[in-house]
Coordinates of C-alpha atoms and ligand atoms in Angstrom, one line a residue:
M1 CA -7.8 -3.1 -5.6
N2 CA -10.5 -0.7 -4.5
Q3 CA -13.5 -0.6 -6.7
A4 CA -13.0 1.6 -9.7
T5 CA -15.1 4.7 -9.4
P6 CA -17.5 4.9 -12.3
A7 CA -17.2 8.5 -13.5
F8 CA -13.8 10.0 -12.7
R9 CA -10.2 9.2 -13.4
I10 CA -7.8 11.3 -11.5
D11 CA -4.2 11.7 -10.5
Q12 CA -4.4 9.7 -7.3
E13 CA -1.5 11.5 -5.7
G14 CA -3.3 14.8 -6.1
Y15 CA -2.6 17.9 -8.0
A16 CA -0.2 20.7 -7.5
A17 CA -1.2 24.2 -6.7
G18 CA -0.3 26.5 -9.6
L19 CA -0.7 23.9 -12.4
P20 CA -4.0 23.1 -14.2
V21 CA -6.1 20.4 -12.7
C22 CA -7.3 17.9 -15.3
T23 CA -9.5 14.9 -14.8
A24 CA -10.9 12.3 -17.2
V25 CA -14.7 12.0 -17.1
L26 CA -16.4 8.9 -18.4
G27 CA -19.9 9.4 -20.0
E28 CA -21.8 12.6 -20.0
G29 CA -23.6 15.0 -17.8
T30 CA -22.8 18.0 -15.7
V31 CA -19.8 17.7 -13.4
T32 CA -19.5 19.9 -10.4
L33 CA -16.5 20.4 -8.3
K34 CA -17.1 21.3 -4.6
N35 CA -14.6 22.6 -2.1
A36 CA -14.2 21.4 1.5
A37 CA -16.9 23.8 2.6
G38 CA -19.3 22.1 0.1
E39 CA -19.4 25.2 -2.2
T40 CA -19.5 24.6 -5.9
V41 CA -16.3 26.0 -7.4
R42 CA -16.8 24.7 -11.0
S43 CA -19.7 23.4 -12.9
I44 CA -19.0 21.9 -16.3
A45 CA -21.4 20.4 -18.8
V46 CA -19.8 17.3 -20.4
N47 CA -21.4 16.4 -23.7
A48 CA -21.5 12.8 -25.1
P49 CA -17.9 12.0 -25.7
E50 CA -16.3 10.2 -28.5
T51 CA -14.8 6.8 -28.0
D52 CA -11.1 6.8 -27.0
P53 CA -9.4 4.5 -29.5
A54 CA -6.8 3.0 -27.1
S55 CA -9.2 2.2 -24.3
G56 CA -12.6 2.0 -25.9
D57 CA -13.9 4.3 -23.2
A58 CA -16.3 7.2 -23.8
V59 CA -14.2 9.8 -22.0
T60 CA -13.6 13.5 -22.0
L61 CA -10.7 15.4 -20.5
V62 CA -12.0 18.1 -18.2
D63 CA -9.7 21.0 -17.4
L64 CA -10.7 22.5 -14.1
G65 CA -8.1 25.2 -14.3
V66 CA -5.8 26.3 -11.6
L67 CA -7.2 25.6 -8.1
E68 CA -6.3 26.8 -4.6
S69 CA -4.8 24.2 -2.3
G70 CA -7.4 22.2 -0.5
E71 CA -9.6 19.1 -0.6
Y72 CA -12.3 18.9 -3.3
E73 CA -14.9 16.6 -4.5
L74 CA -16.0 15.9 -8.0
E75 CA -19.7 15.1 -8.4
R76 CA -22.0 13.9 -11.2
G77 CA -25.3 12.4 -10.1
I78 CA -24.5 9.8 -7.5
D79 CA -20.8 9.5 -8.5
R80 CA -18.3 11.2 -6.3
R81 CA -14.5 11.4 -6.2
R82 CA -12.3 13.3 -3.8
L83 CA -9.2 15.0 -5.1
S84 CA -6.7 17.1 -3.4
V85 CA -4.7 20.1 -4.5
K86 CA -1.5 20.8 -2.5
P87 CA 1.9 22.3 -2.8
R88 CA 4.5 19.7 -3.7
A89 CA 1.8 17.1 -4.4
W90 CA 4.4 14.8 -6.1
N91 CA 7.3 15.2 -3.7
A92 CA 6.9 11.9 -2.0
V93 CA 6.2 9.8 -5.1
T94 CA 9.1 11.4 -7.0
H95 CA 11.6 10.6 -4.3
A96 CA 10.1 7.2 -3.8
L97 CA 10.8 6.5 -7.5
I98 CA 14.5 7.2 -6.8
K99 CA 14.5 5.2 -3.6
G100 CA 13.0 2.4 -5.6
L101 CA 16.4 2.0 -7.2
Y102 CA 18.0 1.6 -3.8
F103 CA 15.7 -1.5 -3.3
Q104 CA 17.2 -2.9 -6.5
R105 CA 20.8 -2.7 -5.1
C106 CA 22.8 -5.9 -5.6
G107 CA 25.9 -7.2 -4.0
C108 CA 25.1 -5.7 -0.7
G109 CA 22.6 -6.2 2.0
L110 CA 19.6 -3.9 2.5
S111 CA 19.5 -2.9 6.2
P112 CA 16.3 -2.5 8.2
E113 CA 17.4 1.0 8.8
H114 CA 17.1 1.9 5.2
A115 CA 14.8 -0.8 3.8
G116 CA 12.5 -1.4 6.7
V117 CA 10.6 -4.7 6.3
Y118 CA 12.2 -5.2 2.8
A119 CA 15.7 -5.6 4.3
H120 CA 17.6 -8.7 3.1
P121 CA 21.2 -10.1 3.4
P122 CA 23.8 -9.5 0.6
C123 CA 23.1 -11.1 -2.7
H124 CA 25.2 -12.1 -5.8
T125 CA 28.6 -11.7 -4.2
A126 CA 30.5 -14.6 -5.9
P127 CA 33.0 -13.9 -8.6
A128 CA 31.7 -14.2 -12.1
A129 CA 33.3 -16.0 -15.0
E130 CA 33.4 -14.8 -18.6
W131 CA 30.9 -16.8 -20.6
E132 CA 33.3 -17.1 -23.5
D133 CA 36.3 -18.1 -21.4
R134 CA 35.4 -19.6 -18.1
S135 CA 39.0 -19.5 -16.9
V136 CA 38.7 -15.7 -16.6
R137 CA 37.0 -15.0 -13.3
R138 CA 36.4 -11.5 -11.8
R139 CA 34.6 -10.2 -8.8
V140 CA 32.1 -7.6 -10.2
T141 CA 29.9 -6.3 -7.5
G142 CA 27.2 -3.7 -7.0
G143 CA 24.7 -2.3 -9.5
W144 CA 21.0 -2.6 -9.5
H145 CA 19.0 -5.6 -10.4
D146 CA 17.5 -4.6 -13.7
A147 CA 13.9 -5.3 -13.2
G148 CA 11.8 -8.2 -11.9
D149 CA 14.8 -10.4 -12.6
Y150 CA 18.2 -10.3 -10.9
G151 CA 20.2 -9.6 -14.1
K152 CA 22.4 -6.5 -14.4
Y153 CA 22.7 -5.0 -17.9
T154 CA 25.1 -2.3 -19.0
G155 CA 23.0 -0.4 -21.5
P156 CA 19.8 -0.2 -19.5
G157 CA 21.9 0.8 -16.5
A158 CA 23.6 3.6 -18.4
V159 CA 20.3 5.1 -19.7
T160 CA 18.8 4.9 -16.2
V161 CA 21.7 6.8 -14.7
A162 CA 21.5 9.4 -17.5
H163 CA 17.8 10.0 -16.8
L164 CA 18.7 10.6 -13.1
L165 CA 21.7 12.8 -13.9
Y166 CA 19.7 15.0 -16.3
A167 CA 16.8 15.2 -13.8
W168 CA 19.3 16.5 -11.2
K169 CA 21.1 18.8 -13.6
L170 CA 17.9 20.4 -14.8
F171 CA 15.5 20.2 -11.9
P172 CA 17.7 19.9 -8.7
R173 CA 15.0 21.3 -6.5
G174 CA 12.5 18.7 -7.6
C175 CA 14.6 15.6 -6.8
G176 CA 17.3 16.6 -4.3
E177 CA 15.9 15.4 -1.0
D178 CA 17.4 12.8 1.3
L179 CA 16.3 9.3 0.7
N180 CA 17.5 7.5 3.8
I181 CA 20.1 5.4 2.0
P182 CA 23.5 4.4 3.5
E183 CA 25.2 7.5 2.0
T184 CA 22.7 10.0 3.2
G185 CA 24.4 13.0 4.8
N186 CA 27.7 12.6 3.0
G187 CA 27.4 16.0 1.4
V188 CA 26.4 14.7 -2.0
P189 CA 22.7 14.8 -3.0
D190 CA 21.1 11.3 -2.6
I191 CA 20.0 11.1 -6.2
L192 CA 23.7 11.2 -7.1
N193 CA 24.7 8.8 -4.3
E194 CA 22.1 6.3 -5.7
A195 CA 23.3 6.8 -9.3
R196 CA 26.9 6.3 -8.2
F197 CA 26.0 2.9 -6.9
E198 CA 25.3 1.9 -10.5
L199 CA 28.2 3.9 -12.0
E200 CA 30.7 2.0 -9.9
W201 CA 29.3 -1.2 -11.3
I202 CA 29.3 0.0 -14.9
L203 CA 33.0 0.8 -14.5
Q204 CA 33.6 -2.8 -13.7
M205 CA 31.8 -4.0 -16.8
Q206 CA 34.6 -2.7 -19.0
R207 CA 36.8 -5.3 -20.6
S208 CA 40.5 -4.6 -20.7
D209 CA 40.4 -3.5 -24.3
G210 CA 37.8 -0.8 -23.6
A211 CA 34.6 -2.6 -24.8
F212 CA 31.8 -3.3 -22.3
H213 CA 30.2 -6.6 -21.5
N214 CA 26.5 -6.5 -22.4
K215 CA 25.4 -8.0 -19.1
L216 CA 26.2 -9.9 -15.9
T217 CA 23.6 -12.5 -15.6
K218 CA 23.0 -16.2 -15.1
S219 CA 22.1 -18.3 -18.1
H220 CA 18.5 -18.4 -17.1
F221 CA 16.1 -16.2 -15.0
A222 CA 15.9 -17.3 -11.4
P223 CA 12.6 -18.7 -10.0
F224 CA 10.7 -16.4 -7.6
I225 CA 13.2 -16.5 -4.8
M226 CA 14.9 -13.8 -2.7
P227 CA 18.1 -12.4 -4.2
Q228 CA 20.3 -13.8 -1.4
D229 CA 18.9 -17.3 -2.3
D230 CA 19.8 -17.0 -5.9
L231 CA 23.2 -18.8 -5.8
E232 CA 23.7 -20.0 -9.3
P233 CA 26.8 -18.6 -11.0
E234 CA 26.6 -15.4 -12.9
Y235 CA 28.6 -14.8 -16.1
L236 CA 30.1 -11.8 -17.9
M237 CA 28.3 -12.1 -21.2
P238 CA 29.9 -11.1 -24.5
V239 CA 30.6 -7.4 -25.2
C240 CA 28.1 -5.3 -27.1
W241 CA 28.4 -2.3 -29.4
C242 CA 25.4 -0.5 -28.1
A243 CA 26.3 -1.1 -24.4
T244 CA 29.8 0.2 -25.1
A245 CA 28.5 3.4 -26.6
D246 CA 25.9 3.8 -23.9
A247 CA 28.5 3.3 -21.2
A248 CA 30.8 5.8 -22.9
A249 CA 28.0 8.4 -23.0
C250 CA 26.8 7.9 -19.5
L251 CA 30.3 7.9 -18.0
A252 CA 31.3 11.1 -19.8
L253 CA 28.1 12.7 -18.6
A254 CA 28.8 11.5 -15.1
Y255 CA 32.3 12.9 -15.3
R256 CA 30.8 16.4 -15.6
V257 CA 28.2 15.8 -12.8
Y258 CA 30.5 14.3 -10.2
R259 CA 33.6 16.4 -10.8
P260 CA 32.6 19.0 -8.2
F261 CA 32.1 16.3 -5.6
D262 CA 34.9 13.8 -6.3
E263 CA 37.4 14.6 -8.9
A264 CA 39.3 11.3 -8.8
F265 CA 36.0 9.3 -9.4
A266 CA 35.1 11.7 -12.2
N267 CA 38.5 11.2 -13.9
R268 CA 38.2 7.5 -13.7
M269 CA 34.9 7.7 -15.5
L270 CA 36.2 10.0 -18.2
L271 CA 39.1 7.7 -18.9
A272 CA 36.8 4.7 -19.2
A273 CA 34.5 6.7 -21.5
K274 CA 37.4 7.6 -23.8
R275 CA 38.7 4.1 -23.9
A276 CA 35.2 2.8 -24.8
W277 CA 35.0 5.4 -27.6
D278 CA 38.4 4.4 -28.9
W279 CA 37.3 0.8 -29.0
L280 CA 34.2 1.8 -31.0
Q281 CA 36.4 3.8 -33.4
A282 CA 38.5 0.7 -33.9
H283 CA 35.4 -1.4 -34.4
P284 CA 33.3 0.7 -36.8
D285 CA 31.2 -2.2 -38.1
Y286 CA 28.2 -2.8 -36.0
V287 CA 27.8 -6.4 -34.7
P288 CA 24.4 -6.9 -33.1
F289 CA 24.4 -8.6 -29.8
M290 CA 22.9 -12.0 -29.7
N291 CA 22.4 -14.1 -26.6
P292 CA 24.9 -16.9 -26.7
E293 CA 23.5 -20.4 -27.1
G294 CA 22.1 -21.6 -23.8
V295 CA 21.5 -18.1 -22.5
R296 CA 17.9 -17.0 -21.8
T297 CA 18.2 -13.7 -19.9
G298 CA 17.3 -10.3 -21.3
W299 CA 18.5 -9.6 -24.8
Y300 CA 19.0 -5.8 -24.8
G301 CA 20.5 -5.8 -28.2
G302 CA 19.7 -3.3 -30.9
R303 CA 19.1 -2.9 -34.6
S304 CA 22.0 -0.4 -34.9
D305 CA 24.4 1.5 -32.7
A306 CA 23.9 4.8 -34.6
S307 CA 21.9 6.7 -31.9
N308 CA 24.2 5.2 -29.2
R309 CA 27.3 6.4 -30.9
F310 CA 25.7 9.8 -31.5
W311 CA 24.9 10.2 -27.8
A312 CA 28.4 9.1 -26.8
A313 CA 30.0 11.6 -29.2
C314 CA 27.8 14.4 -27.8
E315 CA 28.7 13.6 -24.2
L316 CA 32.4 13.2 -24.9
Y317 CA 32.4 16.6 -26.6
A318 CA 30.5 18.1 -23.7
A319 CA 33.0 16.6 -21.3
T320 CA 36.2 17.5 -23.1
G321 CA 35.5 20.2 -25.6
E322 CA 37.7 18.3 -28.1
P323 CA 36.7 19.1 -31.7
A324 CA 37.1 15.4 -32.8
Y325 CA 34.1 14.4 -30.7
R326 CA 32.1 17.3 -32.1
Q327 CA 32.9 16.3 -35.7
A328 CA 32.0 12.7 -34.9
A329 CA 28.6 13.8 -33.4
E330 CA 27.9 16.0 -36.4
Q331 CA 28.7 13.2 -38.8
L332 CA 26.6 10.7 -36.8
Y333 CA 23.6 13.1 -36.6
T334 CA 21.1 12.1 -39.3
P335 CA 17.4 12.6 -39.6
K336 CA 17.1 8.8 -39.0
I337 CA 18.0 9.1 -35.4
P338 CA 14.9 9.0 -33.3
L339 CA 15.1 12.1 -31.1
L340 CA 12.2 11.3 -28.9
E341 CA 13.6 8.0 -27.7
F342 CA 15.0 7.7 -24.2
G343 CA 15.0 3.9 -23.7
W344 CA 17.4 1.0 -23.8
M345 CA 17.2 0.6 -27.5
E346 CA 17.4 4.1 -29.0
V347 CA 19.0 7.0 -27.1
G348 CA 18.6 9.9 -29.5
G349 CA 16.7 11.8 -26.8
L350 CA 19.6 11.7 -24.5
G351 CA 21.9 13.1 -27.1
T352 CA 19.3 15.8 -27.7
L353 CA 19.4 16.6 -23.9
C354 CA 23.1 17.0 -24.1
C355 CA 23.1 19.2 -27.1
L356 CA 20.1 21.5 -26.4
F357 CA 20.5 21.8 -22.7
D358 CA 24.2 21.6 -22.0
L359 CA 26.1 22.5 -25.1
K360 CA 23.4 24.9 -26.3
E361 CA 24.5 27.4 -29.0
N362 CA 28.1 26.3 -28.6
A363 CA 27.1 23.1 -30.3
G364 CA 26.9 24.9 -33.6
D365 CA 24.6 24.7 -36.6
V366 CA 24.1 21.0 -36.8
L367 CA 24.0 20.0 -33.2
Y368 CA 22.0 23.0 -32.0
T369 CA 20.1 24.9 -34.7
R370 CA 19.2 21.9 -36.9
L371 CA 18.8 19.5 -34.1
K372 CA 16.5 21.8 -32.3
E373 CA 14.3 22.3 -35.3
D374 CA 14.1 18.6 -36.0
F375 CA 13.4 17.9 -32.3
L376 CA 10.6 20.5 -31.9
R377 CA 9.0 19.3 -35.1
R378 CA 8.8 15.8 -33.8
C379 CA 7.5 17.0 -30.5
E380 CA 4.4 18.2 -32.3
K381 CA 3.7 14.6 -33.0
A382 CA 3.8 13.7 -29.4
L383 CA 1.4 16.6 -28.7
T384 CA -0.9 15.5 -31.4
L385 CA -1.0 12.0 -30.0
S386 CA -1.9 13.4 -26.6
K387 CA -4.7 15.5 -28.1
A388 CA -6.1 12.5 -30.0
S389 CA -6.4 10.5 -26.8
G390 CA -9.4 10.6 -24.5
Y391 CA -7.0 10.5 -21.6
G392 CA -4.5 12.8 -23.1
T393 CA -2.0 9.9 -23.3
A394 CA 0.7 10.4 -25.9
L395 CA 0.7 6.9 -27.3
E396 CA -0.8 5.5 -30.5
P397 CA -3.4 2.9 -29.7
D398 CA -1.4 0.3 -31.5
R399 CA 1.8 1.1 -29.7
Y400 CA 1.0 -0.3 -26.3
V401 CA 4.2 -2.3 -26.1
W402 CA 5.9 -4.2 -23.3
G403 CA 6.8 -1.4 -20.9
S404 CA 4.3 1.1 -22.5
I405 CA 5.2 3.4 -19.6
L406 CA 8.5 4.1 -21.3
P407 CA 7.2 5.7 -24.5
V408 CA 4.6 7.6 -22.4
M409 CA 7.3 8.9 -20.0
G410 CA 9.7 9.5 -23.0
N411 CA 7.1 11.7 -24.7
A412 CA 6.5 13.5 -21.5
M413 CA 10.3 14.2 -21.2
A414 CA 10.3 15.4 -24.8
M415 CA 7.4 17.7 -24.3
I416 CA 9.0 19.1 -21.1
M417 CA 12.1 19.8 -23.1
A418 CA 10.0 21.5 -25.8
S419 CA 8.2 23.7 -23.3
L420 CA 11.5 24.7 -21.7
L421 CA 13.0 25.5 -25.1
T422 CA 10.0 27.5 -26.4
G423 CA 8.0 28.6 -23.4
R424 CA 5.0 26.8 -24.8
Q425 CA 2.4 26.0 -22.2
D426 CA 0.5 23.5 -24.3
M427 CA 3.6 21.3 -24.3
R428 CA 4.0 21.5 -20.6
D429 CA 0.3 20.8 -20.0
A430 CA 0.4 17.8 -22.3
A431 CA 3.5 16.5 -20.4
L432 CA 1.6 16.9 -17.2
L433 CA -1.2 14.6 -18.6
Q434 CA 1.4 11.8 -19.0
W435 CA 2.5 12.2 -15.4
H436 CA -1.2 12.0 -14.4
Y437 CA -1.4 8.9 -16.5
A438 CA 1.3 7.2 -14.5
L439 CA -0.5 8.2 -11.2
G440 CA -4.0 7.0 -12.1
M441 CA -5.6 9.1 -14.8
N442 CA -5.8 6.2 -17.1
A443 CA -8.3 3.6 -18.4
L444 CA -7.4 1.2 -15.6
D445 CA -8.0 3.8 -12.9
L446 CA -4.7 2.6 -11.5
C447 CA -1.6 4.3 -10.1
F448 CA 1.3 2.5 -11.6
V449 CA 3.8 3.2 -8.8
T450 CA 3.8 0.6 -6.1
G451 CA 2.9 1.9 -2.7
F452 CA 1.1 4.9 -4.1
G453 CA -2.5 5.8 -5.1
E454 CA -5.9 4.7 -4.0
R455 CA -6.0 1.8 -6.5
R456 CA -2.5 0.4 -6.5
V457 CA -0.4 -2.2 -8.2
M458 CA -0.2 -5.1 -5.7
H459 CA 1.4 -7.9 -7.6
P460 CA 4.2 -6.6 -9.8
H461 CA 6.4 -9.1 -11.6
H462 CA 9.3 -8.5 -9.2
R463 CA 11.1 -11.4 -7.5
P464 CA 11.6 -9.8 -4.1
S465 CA 8.1 -8.6 -3.9
G466 CA 6.8 -12.1 -4.9
A467 CA 9.1 -14.0 -2.5
D468 CA 9.4 -11.9 0.7
G469 CA 6.1 -13.0 2.2
I470 CA 5.1 -9.4 2.7
E471 CA 1.7 -8.4 1.3
A472 CA 2.6 -5.0 0.0
P473 CA 5.1 -5.0 -2.8
V474 CA 8.4 -3.1 -2.5
P475 CA 7.5 0.6 -2.8
G476 CA 8.4 3.1 -5.4
L477 CA 8.6 0.8 -8.5
I478 CA 6.7 1.6 -11.6
S479 CA 4.9 -1.1 -13.6
G480 CA 5.5 -1.4 -17.3
G481 CA 1.7 -1.2 -17.8
P482 CA -0.7 -2.3 -20.5
N483 CA 0.8 -4.2 -23.5
K484 CA -1.0 -5.7 -26.4
L485 CA 1.7 -5.8 -28.9
F486 CA 4.1 -8.5 -27.7
C487 CA 2.3 -10.7 -25.2
M488 CA 3.1 -13.9 -23.3
P489 CA 0.6 -16.7 -24.0
Q490 CA -0.4 -16.8 -20.3
T491 CA -1.4 -13.1 -20.4
K492 CA -3.4 -13.6 -23.7
E493 CA -5.2 -16.5 -22.1
R494 CA -6.3 -14.5 -19.2
L495 CA -7.7 -11.5 -21.2
S496 CA -10.3 -11.6 -23.9
P497 CA -9.0 -10.9 -27.4
D498 CA -11.1 -7.8 -27.7
T499 CA -9.6 -6.1 -24.7
P500 CA -8.5 -2.6 -25.8
P501 CA -4.8 -2.0 -25.7
A502 CA -4.8 0.5 -22.9
K503 CA -6.6 -2.1 -20.7
H504 CA -4.5 -5.1 -21.7
Y505 CA -3.0 -5.4 -18.3
L506 CA -3.0 -7.8 -15.4
D507 CA -2.0 -7.0 -11.9
E508 CA -0.7 -10.5 -11.5
T509 CA 2.8 -11.6 -10.6
P510 CA 3.4 -13.9 -13.6
S511 CA 2.5 -11.2 -16.1
A512 CA 6.0 -10.0 -16.9
D513 CA 4.7 -8.6 -20.2
T514 CA 2.3 -6.1 -18.5
N515 CA 3.3 -5.9 -14.8
E516 CA 7.0 -6.1 -14.5
I517 CA 9.0 -3.2 -13.1
A518 CA 12.3 -2.0 -14.5
I519 CA 14.9 0.6 -13.5
Y520 CA 14.7 2.4 -16.8
W521 CA 11.0 2.8 -16.4
N522 CA 11.4 4.4 -13.0
S523 CA 14.1 6.8 -14.1
P524 CA 12.2 8.7 -16.9
A525 CA 9.3 9.0 -14.4
V526 CA 11.9 10.6 -12.0
F527 CA 12.8 13.1 -14.7
V528 CA 9.1 14.0 -15.2
G529 CA 8.3 14.0 -11.5
A530 CA 11.3 16.2 -10.7
Y531 CA 10.2 18.8 -13.2
F532 CA 6.7 19.0 -12.0
N533 CA 7.8 18.8 -8.3
T534 CA 10.0 21.8 -8.7
P535 CA 8.6 24.6 -6.5
A536 CA 7.5 27.6 -8.4
Ligands
9MR601 O1 12.0 -3.7 -21.6 C1 12.1 -4.8 -22.5 C2 11.0 -4.8 -23.5 O2 11.2 -3.7 -24.3 C3 11.0 -6.1 -24.3 O3 9.9 -6.1 -25.1 C4 10.9 -7.3 -23.3 C5 10.9 -8.6 -24.0 O4 12.1 -8.9 -24.7 O5 12.0 -7.2 -22.5 C6 12.1 -6.1 -21.7 O6 13.2 -6.2 -20.9 C7 13.2 -7.2 -19.9 C8 14.6 -7.8 -20.0 O7 14.7 -8.5 -21.2 C9 15.0 -8.6 -18.8 N1 14.8 -8.0 -17.6 C10 13.4 -7.5 -17.4 C11 13.1 -6.5 -18.5 C12 11.7 -5.9 -18.3 O8 10.6 -6.7 -18.6
ZN602 ZN1 21.8 -9.2 -6.3

């Protein structure tokens, strides 16, 4: 990594013309901003700041306002930092975050034409046996490797696809460019081509009775080898209530999105979604997923399937207009459903997207009026969190979890939604601070997206990046980031116990708990990036 610059933390990918430019300034003293001609365009006195609780830094957010496109330099005493303001500042990184998913493709080779030096032969092509009945063997191919490991998991895949599909539905001009993937030029936007690669796999994860297998993985994580060298058998692990509901929701949503492009594919998805729903109706009592004995791959269970069923009912109603789904969604909607959650565990935020942005007023009193009120009220909390942070980061100091980038991006998604629903600029501006966080305006002075930023993640916990012998990691993958809540002993050993949560991070390959990548961390960042990348 380059040396951290003492005074300034910035969005290392630059800032967009037309949006406020915010930087985080450590310490005190007058900050000047000079343009390329060396003229002072801003001069701001920064008083002694308070200590930011999450990072321990004495830091102030400085709003430089809207600036014309150009190169600038921040100055305070001998400290200097360049920043640039340009149209479409985040176009490349937003599209790279989508292309990052292409690099996770399984069951096929990555060709040099599309993957450059990261090309590799096909991986994981052998038929899989059901864990519970080894005599049942099926060839299940495709899908994305979930994260730094080579497992493929239904629920996480479904939420990832949903983030992409909503990004495209709401902000098509922010994420609609070609990605140089095998399908490019087929008349379908590449973001949908890439999402379809996962959808085709999800469809194969359905058992004949309508339920979905939780995952397709080996019994243990592979060592750090290339995917094509990972030859141990994969298994279809037991079915899972949450995964079944998430798949139903995602497939029903995808039905609506893909119908104009490929009706037969869309119909296949809707049928699968309905069968999954019927299975859930026939199995009302939630059974938590547990890894079978001897299985050590990702758990991805849940405490309840309430938010998952809620999301599924909303999407099935949006897809079919059938009143039974609406009634189900109304019954499933309770104040207990976390509405700002967009991750693999709780999916209330995705149901909220469906109701407030697709169904809208047609959703009726409960699913529109009441839901909107509840949602907006909870968004105030995200805004308050952002305001309480020296970096504007909408995360409680004691909530730096494994994959802290997910709640940060989730809160950004929620605040974007709130600003779209109300026209409130404070929500939009706070969401923008979360995007800046991802791209370097944070206590680590680090851009969390591989291949981007002046100070970059170089050693993500990602098997191909660790095993391919290439110095630079696979590009376009977002690191989970600092985690102090649920750490591996190896990480704890390497960091002093008084390390503040927002700095509890290691750019080291073994540190899965702070530096892994995951498809469902990329995808909320795609949503946020697509919004801010939309031309005015
Ligand atoms: O994202 C998951 C995180 O919320 C959990 O705390 C963590 C530990 O159980 O697991 C994360 O998910 C991992 C999954 O289990 C296996 N594939 C890699 C995922 C990202 O680290
Ligand atoms: Zn594979």
